[in-house]
mmCIF file of C-alpha atoms in Angstrom:
data_model
loop_
_atom_site.group_PDB
_atom_site.id
_atom_site.type_symbol
_atom_site.label_atom_id
_atom_site.label_comp_id
_atom_site.label_asym_id
_atom_site.label_seq_id
_atom_site.Cartn_x
_atom_site.Cartn_y
_atom_site.Cartn_z
ATOM 1 C CA MET A 3 13.503 58.742 165.188
ATOM 2 C CA LEU A 4 16.952 60.255 165.626
ATOM 3 C CA ASN A 5 20.021 59.294 163.667
ATOM 4 C CA TRP A 6 22.179 57.722 166.360
ATOM 5 C CA TRP A 7 25.163 57.659 164.023
ATOM 6 C CA LEU A 8 25.195 61.467 163.983
ATOM 7 C CA ILE A 9 24.856 61.531 167.764
ATOM 8 C CA LEU A 10 27.870 59.228 168.033
ATOM 9 C CA LEU A 11 29.845 61.500 165.712
ATOM 10 C CA ILE A 12 29.022 64.612 167.725
ATOM 11 C CA VAL A 13 30.492 62.854 170.779
ATOM 12 C CA VAL A 14 33.552 61.219 169.205
ATOM 13 C CA ILE A 15 34.727 63.961 166.817
ATOM 14 C CA PRO A 16 35.188 66.656 169.524
ATOM 15 C CA ILE A 17 37.306 64.211 171.529
ATOM 16 C CA VAL A 18 39.462 63.499 168.470
ATOM 17 C CA VAL A 19 39.808 67.230 167.744
ATOM 18 C CA ILE A 20 40.831 67.956 171.348
ATOM 19 C CA LEU A 21 43.453 65.209 171.247
ATOM 20 C CA LEU A 22 44.767 66.570 167.940
ATOM 21 C CA ALA A 23 45.008 70.104 169.359
ATOM 22 C CA VAL A 24 46.833 68.840 172.460
ATOM 23 C CA TYR A 25 49.242 66.866 170.279
ATOM 24 C CA ILE A 26 50.011 69.934 168.147
ATOM 25 C CA LEU A 27 50.572 71.971 171.309
ATOM 26 C CA ILE A 28 52.962 69.415 172.798
ATOM 27 C CA PHE A 29 54.824 68.975 169.523
ATOM 28 C CA PHE A 30 55.470 72.675 168.893
ATOM 29 C CA GLN A 31 55.839 74.027 172.424
ATOM 30 C CA ASN A 32 59.157 75.121 173.842
ATOM 31 C CA LYS A 33 60.706 72.728 176.322
ATOM 32 C CA ASP A 34 61.362 75.596 178.715
ATOM 33 C CA ASP A 35 57.638 76.433 178.787
ATOM 34 C CA ALA A 36 56.417 72.864 179.173
ATOM 35 C CA LYS A 37 55.199 73.406 182.741
ATOM 36 C CA SER A 38 54.245 77.073 182.556
ATOM 37 C CA ASP A 39 51.711 79.318 180.816
ATOM 38 C CA ILE A 40 48.872 76.848 181.342
ATOM 39 C CA GLY A 41 46.237 79.483 180.603
ATOM 40 C CA TYR A 42 47.692 80.265 177.195
ATOM 41 C CA LYS A 43 47.792 76.578 176.337
ATOM 42 C CA VAL A 44 44.161 76.075 177.325
ATOM 43 C CA ILE A 45 43.112 79.002 175.122
ATOM 44 C CA PHE A 46 45.214 77.615 172.264
ATOM 45 C CA VAL A 47 43.505 74.233 172.507
ATOM 46 C CA LEU A 48 40.102 75.925 172.722
ATOM 47 C CA ALA A 49 40.839 78.052 169.651
ATOM 48 C CA MET A 50 41.976 74.990 167.693
ATOM 49 C CA VAL A 51 38.846 73.076 168.683
ATOM 50 C CA VAL A 52 36.548 75.959 167.753
ATOM 51 C CA GLY A 53 38.336 76.542 164.439
ATOM 52 C CA LEU A 54 38.217 72.893 163.420
ATOM 53 C CA GLY A 55 34.671 72.620 164.745
ATOM 54 C CA SER A 56 33.481 75.449 162.509
ATOM 55 C CA VAL A 57 34.841 73.550 159.497
ATOM 56 C CA LEU A 58 33.513 70.125 160.474
ATOM 57 C CA LEU A 59 30.121 71.452 161.537
ATOM 58 C CA LEU A 60 29.193 72.383 157.964
ATOM 59 C CA PRO A 61 29.112 68.820 156.532
ATOM 60 C CA TYR A 62 27.561 67.658 159.794
ATOM 61 C CA ASP A 63 24.760 70.186 159.337
ATOM 62 C CA VAL A 64 24.199 68.956 155.779
ATOM 63 C CA ALA A 65 24.080 65.326 156.902
ATOM 64 C CA ASN A 66 21.701 66.222 159.712
ATOM 65 C CA SER A 67 19.196 67.946 157.396
ATOM 66 C CA PRO A 68 16.888 65.347 155.788
ATOM 67 C CA ASP A 69 16.042 65.579 152.108
ATOM 68 C CA PRO A 70 12.346 66.571 151.859
ATOM 69 C CA THR A 71 12.033 64.881 148.465
ATOM 70 C CA GLN A 72 12.971 61.456 149.817
ATOM 71 C CA GLN A 73 11.306 59.332 152.440
ATOM 72 C CA THR A 74 13.530 58.603 155.429
ATOM 73 C CA LYS A 75 13.069 57.016 158.814
ATOM 74 C CA TYR A 76 14.950 59.840 160.548
ATOM 75 C CA ASN A 77 12.106 62.320 160.938
ATOM 76 C CA GLN A 78 13.817 64.204 163.791
ATOM 77 C CA THR A 79 17.015 66.189 163.529
ATOM 78 C CA LEU A 80 19.515 67.663 165.949
ATOM 79 C CA ASN A 81 19.488 71.379 166.718
ATOM 80 C CA THR A 82 22.472 72.374 164.588
ATOM 81 C CA GLN A 83 21.356 75.996 164.572
ATOM 82 C CA LEU A 84 22.113 76.165 168.290
ATOM 83 C CA MET A 85 25.467 74.475 167.625
ATOM 84 C CA TRP A 86 26.299 77.116 165.019
ATOM 85 C CA GLU A 87 25.405 79.936 167.391
ATOM 86 C CA VAL A 88 27.582 78.478 170.170
ATOM 87 C CA VAL A 89 30.575 77.946 167.865
ATOM 88 C CA LEU A 90 30.289 81.327 166.149
ATOM 89 C CA TRP A 91 29.895 83.299 169.370
ATOM 90 C CA MET A 92 32.860 81.446 170.848
ATOM 91 C CA MET A 93 34.870 82.448 167.786
ATOM 92 C CA ALA A 94 33.758 86.053 168.231
ATOM 93 C CA ALA A 95 34.726 86.024 171.911
ATOM 94 C CA LEU A 96 38.132 84.553 171.099
ATOM 95 C CA ALA A 97 38.804 87.018 168.283
ATOM 96 C CA VAL A 98 37.619 90.200 169.993
ATOM 97 C CA VAL A 99 38.124 89.644 173.732
ATOM 98 C CA ILE A 100 40.106 86.612 174.890
ATOM 99 C CA CYS A 101 42.998 86.462 172.412
ATOM 100 C CA PRO A 102 43.623 90.251 172.390
ATOM 101 C CA PHE A 103 43.624 90.308 176.203
ATOM 102 C CA LEU A 104 46.155 87.477 176.416
ATOM 103 C CA MET A 105 48.304 89.070 173.728
ATOM 104 C CA PHE A 106 48.457 92.451 175.468
ATOM 105 C CA PHE A 107 48.793 90.790 178.880
ATOM 106 C CA TYR A 108 51.851 88.877 177.715
ATOM 107 C CA GLU A 109 53.219 91.934 175.908
ATOM 108 C CA ALA A 110 53.202 93.985 179.128
ATOM 109 C CA TYR A 111 55.359 91.451 180.975
ATOM 110 C CA ASP A 112 58.632 92.946 182.190
ATOM 111 C CA PRO A 113 61.127 90.254 183.269
ATOM 112 C CA GLU A 114 63.121 92.746 185.346
ATOM 113 C CA LYS A 115 60.100 94.244 187.139
ATOM 114 C CA PRO A 116 57.222 91.751 186.894
ATOM 115 C CA LYS A 117 53.950 93.313 188.031
ATOM 116 C CA ILE A 118 50.803 91.282 187.494
ATOM 117 C CA GLY A 119 48.554 94.274 188.149
ATOM 118 C CA LYS A 120 50.210 96.302 185.408
ATOM 119 C CA GLN A 121 49.812 93.414 182.972
ATOM 120 C CA ILE A 122 46.121 92.998 183.790
ATOM 121 C CA ALA A 123 45.457 96.726 183.477
ATOM 122 C CA HIS A 124 47.276 96.922 180.148
ATOM 123 C CA GLY A 125 45.382 93.903 178.834
ATOM 124 C CA ILE A 126 41.977 95.179 179.963
ATOM 125 C CA VAL A 127 42.447 98.697 178.577
ATOM 126 C CA SER A 128 43.782 97.522 175.213
ATOM 127 C CA THR A 129 41.094 94.861 174.857
ATOM 128 C CA LEU A 130 38.405 97.359 175.823
ATOM 129 C CA ILE A 131 39.550 99.704 173.051
ATOM 130 C CA ILE A 132 39.350 96.913 170.468
ATOM 131 C CA PHE A 133 35.959 95.764 171.740
ATOM 132 C CA VAL A 134 34.473 99.269 171.740
ATOM 133 C CA ILE A 135 35.672 99.955 168.187
ATOM 134 C CA PHE A 136 34.284 96.653 166.919
ATOM 135 C CA ALA A 137 30.997 97.112 168.800
ATOM 136 C CA LEU A 138 30.516 100.659 167.486
ATOM 137 C CA VAL A 139 31.259 99.739 163.874
ATOM 138 C CA THR A 140 29.080 96.621 163.976
ATOM 139 C CA GLY A 141 26.234 98.266 165.885
ATOM 140 C CA LEU A 142 26.074 101.362 163.681
ATOM 141 C CA CYS A 143 26.229 99.320 160.478
ATOM 142 C CA TYR A 144 23.509 96.967 161.695
ATOM 143 C CA TRP A 145 21.350 99.895 162.786
ATOM 144 C CA LYS A 146 21.738 101.742 159.494
ATOM 145 C CA VAL A 147 21.677 98.771 157.126
ATOM 146 C CA GLY A 148 20.990 95.479 158.891
ATOM 147 C CA VAL A 149 20.221 93.624 155.660
ATOM 148 C CA SER A 150 22.031 91.566 153.079
ATOM 149 C CA GLN A 151 21.897 92.946 149.547
ATOM 150 C CA ILE A 152 22.504 90.420 146.773
ATOM 151 C CA LYS A 153 22.743 91.720 143.226
ATOM 152 C CA PHE A 154 21.543 89.508 140.386
ATOM 153 C CA GLU A 155 20.184 89.680 136.843
ATOM 154 C CA ALA A 156 16.414 89.299 136.690
ATOM 155 C CA PHE A 157 15.079 87.571 133.602
ATOM 156 C CA ALA A 158 11.688 88.607 132.276
ATOM 157 C CA THR A 159 9.983 86.950 129.324
ATOM 158 C CA GLY A 160 6.703 87.257 127.501
ATOM 159 C CA PRO A 161 5.082 85.243 124.704
ATOM 160 C CA GLN A 162 5.072 86.736 121.228
ATOM 161 C CA LEU A 163 2.955 85.384 118.370
ATOM 162 C CA LEU A 164 4.752 84.545 115.162
ATOM 163 C CA PRO A 165 3.355 85.252 111.687
ATOM 164 C CA VAL A 166 0.782 82.901 110.236
ATOM 165 C CA THR A 167 3.366 81.304 107.999
ATOM 166 C CA ASN A 168 5.361 80.192 111.079
ATOM 167 C CA ALA A 169 2.769 78.922 113.488
ATOM 168 C CA GLY A 170 4.023 78.975 117.053
ATOM 169 C CA ILE A 171 4.959 81.185 119.962
ATOM 170 C CA LEU A 172 8.299 82.915 120.507
ATOM 171 C CA ASN A 173 9.453 83.891 124.012
ATOM 172 C CA ASN A 174 11.001 87.340 124.057
ATOM 173 C CA GLY A 175 13.282 87.572 127.102
ATOM 174 C CA THR A 176 15.022 90.548 128.658
ATOM 175 C CA TYR A 177 17.524 90.951 131.484
ATOM 176 C CA GLU A 178 17.674 93.698 134.051
ATOM 177 C CA ASP A 179 19.817 94.308 137.122
ATOM 178 C CA ALA A 180 18.047 93.733 140.423
ATOM 179 C CA THR A 181 18.917 93.518 144.098
ATOM 180 C CA LEU A 182 17.579 90.970 146.547
ATOM 181 C CA VAL A 183 17.264 92.354 150.092
ATOM 182 C CA ILE A 184 17.277 89.808 152.928
ATOM 183 C CA ASN A 185 16.899 90.698 156.594
ATOM 184 C CA VAL A 186 19.609 89.101 158.736
ATOM 185 C CA THR A 187 19.909 88.496 162.452
ATOM 186 C CA PHE A 188 22.456 90.278 164.604
ATOM 187 C CA THR A 189 24.431 87.046 164.988
ATOM 188 C CA THR A 190 24.778 86.671 161.229
ATOM 189 C CA TYR A 191 25.675 90.341 160.818
ATOM 190 C CA CYS A 192 28.269 90.157 163.588
ATOM 191 C CA MET A 193 29.883 87.112 161.981
ATOM 192 C CA GLY A 194 29.906 88.941 158.659
ATOM 193 C CA MET A 195 31.758 91.870 160.229
ATOM 194 C CA LEU A 196 34.258 89.463 161.779
ATOM 195 C CA CYS A 197 34.857 87.948 158.348
ATOM 196 C CA PHE A 198 35.250 91.437 156.879
ATOM 197 C CA PHE A 199 37.954 92.438 159.359
ATOM 198 C CA GLY A 200 39.446 88.958 159.185
ATOM 199 C CA TRP A 201 39.911 89.198 155.429
ATOM 200 C CA ILE A 202 41.729 92.512 155.863
ATOM 201 C CA PHE A 203 44.148 90.982 158.365
ATOM 202 C CA PHE A 204 44.497 87.892 156.195
ATOM 203 C CA PHE A 205 45.367 90.086 153.218
ATOM 204 C CA PHE A 206 48.276 91.675 155.076
ATOM 205 C CA TYR A 207 49.495 88.813 157.248
ATOM 206 C CA GLY A 208 48.482 85.777 155.225
ATOM 207 C CA GLY A 209 48.825 87.020 151.660
ATOM 208 C CA VAL A 210 52.093 88.845 152.233
ATOM 209 C CA GLY A 211 53.470 85.980 154.309
ATOM 210 C CA VAL A 212 52.600 83.334 151.730
ATOM 211 C CA THR A 213 54.645 85.246 149.154
ATOM 212 C CA SER A 214 57.473 86.643 151.270
ATOM 213 C CA TYR A 215 58.301 83.440 153.162
ATOM 214 C CA PRO A 216 59.286 81.417 150.050
ATOM 215 C CA ILE A 217 61.273 84.389 148.725
ATOM 216 C CA ARG A 218 63.182 84.665 151.992
ATOM 217 C CA LYS A 219 63.883 80.939 152.021
ATOM 218 C CA LEU A 220 65.052 80.964 148.405
ATOM 219 C CA LEU A 221 67.402 83.878 149.056
ATOM 220 C CA ALA A 222 68.744 82.158 152.173
ATOM 221 C CA PHE A 223 69.280 78.799 150.452
ATOM 222 C CA PRO A 224 72.732 79.617 148.969
ATOM 223 C CA LYS A 225 73.816 80.955 152.374
ATOM 224 C CA ARG A 226 72.432 78.020 154.355
ATOM 225 C CA VAL A 227 74.490 76.509 157.137
ATOM 226 C CA LYS A 228 76.472 73.586 155.778
ATOM 227 C CA ARG A 229 77.971 70.693 157.622
ATOM 228 C CA ILE A 230 81.441 71.245 159.100
ATOM 229 C CA GLY A 231 84.139 68.822 160.180
ATOM 230 C CA SER A 232 85.462 68.114 163.648
ATOM 231 C CA SER A 233 88.653 70.154 163.177
ATOM 232 C CA ARG A 234 86.806 73.313 162.199
ATOM 233 C CA PHE A 235 84.280 72.728 164.967
ATOM 234 C CA THR A 236 87.107 72.564 167.506
ATOM 235 C CA GLN A 237 88.671 75.778 166.194
ATOM 236 C CA GLU A 238 85.398 77.702 166.202
ATOM 237 C CA MET A 239 84.509 76.474 169.686
ATOM 238 C CA ALA A 240 87.922 77.605 170.943
ATOM 239 C CA ILE A 241 87.224 81.105 169.609
ATOM 240 C CA ILE A 242 83.806 81.150 171.279
ATOM 241 C CA LEU A 243 85.366 79.941 174.538
ATOM 242 C CA ALA A 244 87.942 82.739 174.435
ATOM 243 C CA LYS A 245 85.197 85.320 173.886
ATOM 244 C CA ALA A 246 83.196 83.829 176.749
ATOM 245 C CA GLU A 247 86.168 84.054 179.103
ATOM 246 C CA ALA A 248 86.717 87.692 178.123
ATOM 247 C CA LEU A 249 83.047 88.494 178.765
ATOM 248 C CA LEU A 250 83.220 86.705 182.102
ATOM 249 C CA GLU A 251 86.218 88.778 183.145
ATOM 250 C CA LEU A 252 84.457 91.991 182.152
ATOM 251 C CA SER A 253 81.377 90.912 184.068
ATOM 252 C CA LEU A 254 83.401 90.297 187.225
ATOM 253 C CA GLN A 255 84.960 93.734 186.932
ATOM 254 C CA LEU A 256 81.547 95.336 186.524
ATOM 255 C CA GLN A 257 80.265 93.390 189.502
ATOM 256 C CA LYS A 258 82.985 94.891 191.682
ATOM 257 C CA GLN A 259 82.202 98.389 190.423
ATOM 258 C CA CYS A 260 78.456 98.047 190.987
ATOM 259 C CA ARG A 261 78.442 96.766 194.552
ATOM 260 C CA SER A 262 77.413 100.071 196.074
ATOM 261 C CA ARG A 263 75.555 101.841 193.265
ATOM 262 C CA ILE A 264 74.942 101.199 189.569
ATOM 263 C CA SER A 265 75.651 104.276 187.505
ATOM 264 C CA ARG A 266 74.133 104.990 184.121
ATOM 265 C CA GLN A 267 77.431 104.251 182.424
ATOM 266 C CA ASN A 268 77.657 100.861 184.107
ATOM 267 C CA LYS A 269 74.061 100.099 183.126
ATOM 268 C CA SER A 270 74.920 100.661 179.483
ATOM 269 C CA LYS A 271 77.953 98.397 179.882
ATOM 270 C CA VAL A 272 75.759 95.695 181.414
ATOM 271 C CA ASN A 273 73.356 95.914 178.475
ATOM 272 C CA ILE A 274 76.246 95.689 176.018
ATOM 273 C CA ILE A 275 77.614 92.593 177.748
ATOM 274 C CA ARG A 276 74.136 91.065 177.822
ATOM 275 C CA ASN A 277 73.752 91.556 174.065
ATOM 276 C CA GLU A 278 77.178 90.091 173.456
ATOM 277 C CA VAL A 279 76.247 87.038 175.515
ATOM 278 C CA TYR A 280 73.071 86.554 173.465
ATOM 279 C CA ILE A 281 75.050 86.803 170.225
ATOM 280 C CA LEU A 282 77.668 84.382 171.521
ATOM 281 C CA GLU A 283 75.005 81.864 172.541
ATOM 282 C CA ALA A 284 73.418 82.108 169.096
ATOM 283 C CA GLN A 285 76.797 81.516 167.446
ATOM 284 C CA GLN A 286 77.421 78.508 169.665
ATOM 285 C CA ASN A 287 74.014 76.995 168.918
ATOM 286 C CA GLN A 288 74.503 77.555 165.198
ATOM 287 C CA LEU A 289 77.947 75.971 165.346
ATOM 288 C CA ILE A 290 76.662 72.916 167.212
ATOM 289 C CA TRP A 291 73.794 72.584 164.756
ATOM 290 C CA ALA A 292 76.192 72.824 161.792
ATOM 291 C CA TYR A 293 78.369 70.102 163.287
ATOM 292 C CA THR A 294 75.634 67.679 164.329
ATOM 293 C CA LYS A 295 72.534 68.279 162.191
ATOM 294 C CA ALA A 296 73.416 70.349 159.113
ATOM 295 C CA GLY A 297 73.299 68.716 155.726
ATOM 296 C CA GLY A 298 71.155 65.655 156.224
ATOM 297 C CA SER A 299 69.111 63.930 153.572
ATOM 298 C CA PRO A 300 69.185 65.601 150.142
ATOM 299 C CA PHE A 301 65.493 64.819 149.794
ATOM 300 C CA ILE A 302 64.764 67.122 152.732
ATOM 301 C CA VAL A 303 67.144 69.880 151.631
ATOM 302 C CA TYR A 304 66.237 69.996 147.954
ATOM 303 C CA GLY A 305 62.670 68.901 148.577
ATOM 304 C CA GLY A 306 62.235 72.005 150.707
ATOM 305 C CA LEU A 307 63.755 74.073 147.909
ATOM 306 C CA ALA A 308 61.275 72.616 145.417
ATOM 307 C CA MET A 309 58.400 73.262 147.818
ATOM 308 C CA HIS A 310 59.426 76.904 148.214
ATOM 309 C CA ILE A 311 59.560 77.317 144.428
ATOM 310 C CA ILE A 312 56.077 75.804 144.099
ATOM 311 C CA CYS A 313 54.712 78.058 146.852
ATOM 312 C CA LEU A 314 56.245 81.124 145.223
ATOM 313 C CA GLY A 315 54.768 80.167 141.852
ATOM 314 C CA THR A 316 51.379 79.637 143.469
ATOM 315 C CA GLY A 317 51.543 83.049 145.121
ATOM 316 C CA ILE A 318 52.481 84.763 141.856
ATOM 317 C CA ALA A 319 49.677 82.932 140.034
ATOM 318 C CA TRP A 320 47.257 84.023 142.758
ATOM 319 C CA ILE A 321 48.277 87.671 142.355
ATOM 320 C CA LEU A 322 47.991 87.453 138.554
ATOM 321 C CA HIS A 323 44.588 85.808 138.849
ATOM 322 C CA ILE A 324 43.267 88.617 141.062
ATOM 323 C CA PHE A 325 44.765 91.308 138.812
ATOM 324 C CA ILE A 326 43.470 89.827 135.544
ATOM 325 C CA TYR A 327 40.011 89.091 136.934
ATOM 326 C CA ASN A 328 39.510 92.557 138.416
ATOM 327 C CA THR A 329 41.168 94.502 135.579
ATOM 328 C CA PHE A 330 39.947 92.733 132.453
ATOM 329 C CA ASP A 331 36.855 91.015 133.924
ATOM 330 C CA ALA A 332 38.169 87.693 132.643
ATOM 331 C CA ASP A 333 36.216 84.716 133.943
ATOM 332 C CA PRO A 334 37.707 81.258 133.249
ATOM 333 C CA PHE A 335 34.270 79.707 133.677
#
C-alpha cells in the first residue's frame, strides 16, 4: 500500500514552490523589463524550483523510506532515487550549460548594433569552453579515482586474562588509522565535482560578499541620504534644470554638425554628453528620493544598522572559527 499523503505532497509542494518563485520574480523584477526577457524569467523560475526542490526532497526521501524495525502498512515506497537523479542532473545542466549560455548571450548584447547571431555564437563558444573543461576534469578524475575514500580510526580489541587474584577478563583496545573505499556512480561523482567547484565560487563570491557588504553599508551609513525640505528641493531641481538645458543646447549644436558625417571628435563629444545625462538623471533620482522617501521610520534605519553590525560580527566569528579550528585543531565538541 502506498502512502497517499506523500503522493499528495509531491503534487502540491511543487505547485507552491512554482508560485513562490513567480512571486519573487515579479516582486524583484524591473518595471521596464516586465514584458520582455521571457526566456530568462522561465530559467530563473526553473532554477528556483530545482534549488528549493533539492532541499525539500531530502526530508521527503526520509519520510518515504519505511523503518525496517517497525511494522507499517505502507509496504511500498515511491522511487525517490529517480527523483534525485532528475533534480541533480537538472542542477548540473543549469550550472554548466543553461545559465552560462544565457549569461554570455546577454553579455554579448550591443544596444547600438544588436545582432542575434553574434550573441548566439558568443554564448555557444563560451559555454562550450566551460563544458569541455568541466567534462575533462570530471571524466579524468572519475577514470583515475572513481571512488570515495573516507578516513576513520579503526578500533581493535582482544581479551586479556587478569591475574588469579583479580578474576576476570580485560579488553585491551588499540586504534589505528584506516580508509574506507566506496565505489560511487558517475552521477554521484559528477555532483561531488559540482559541489567542489561550487564551494570555490561560494568562497569568493559568498564569503567575501557576506563580510564586505555589511562593511560597505556601515561606512555608508554616516553619508546616507537624509531628508530635505521643499525649499532646498526647489533650489537643487533648478540647478539640475539649468544643466539639462545646457546639455540640450549642446546636443542640438552637435546634431547640426553631424548631419552629413560624424567625425571621431564629435563621437567623443556625444559620449561625453551621454555620460553627463546619465549622471544628471542619477542626481535627479537621488534628489527626488531624498525629498519623498528619505528618512522614514527609525526602526527601519537603525534596525538596518543593527542588522549590518550583527552580520559583520557573524562574518568575523566565522573567519575566527575557521582559523582557530584549522590552526590549533580546536574542536568545541
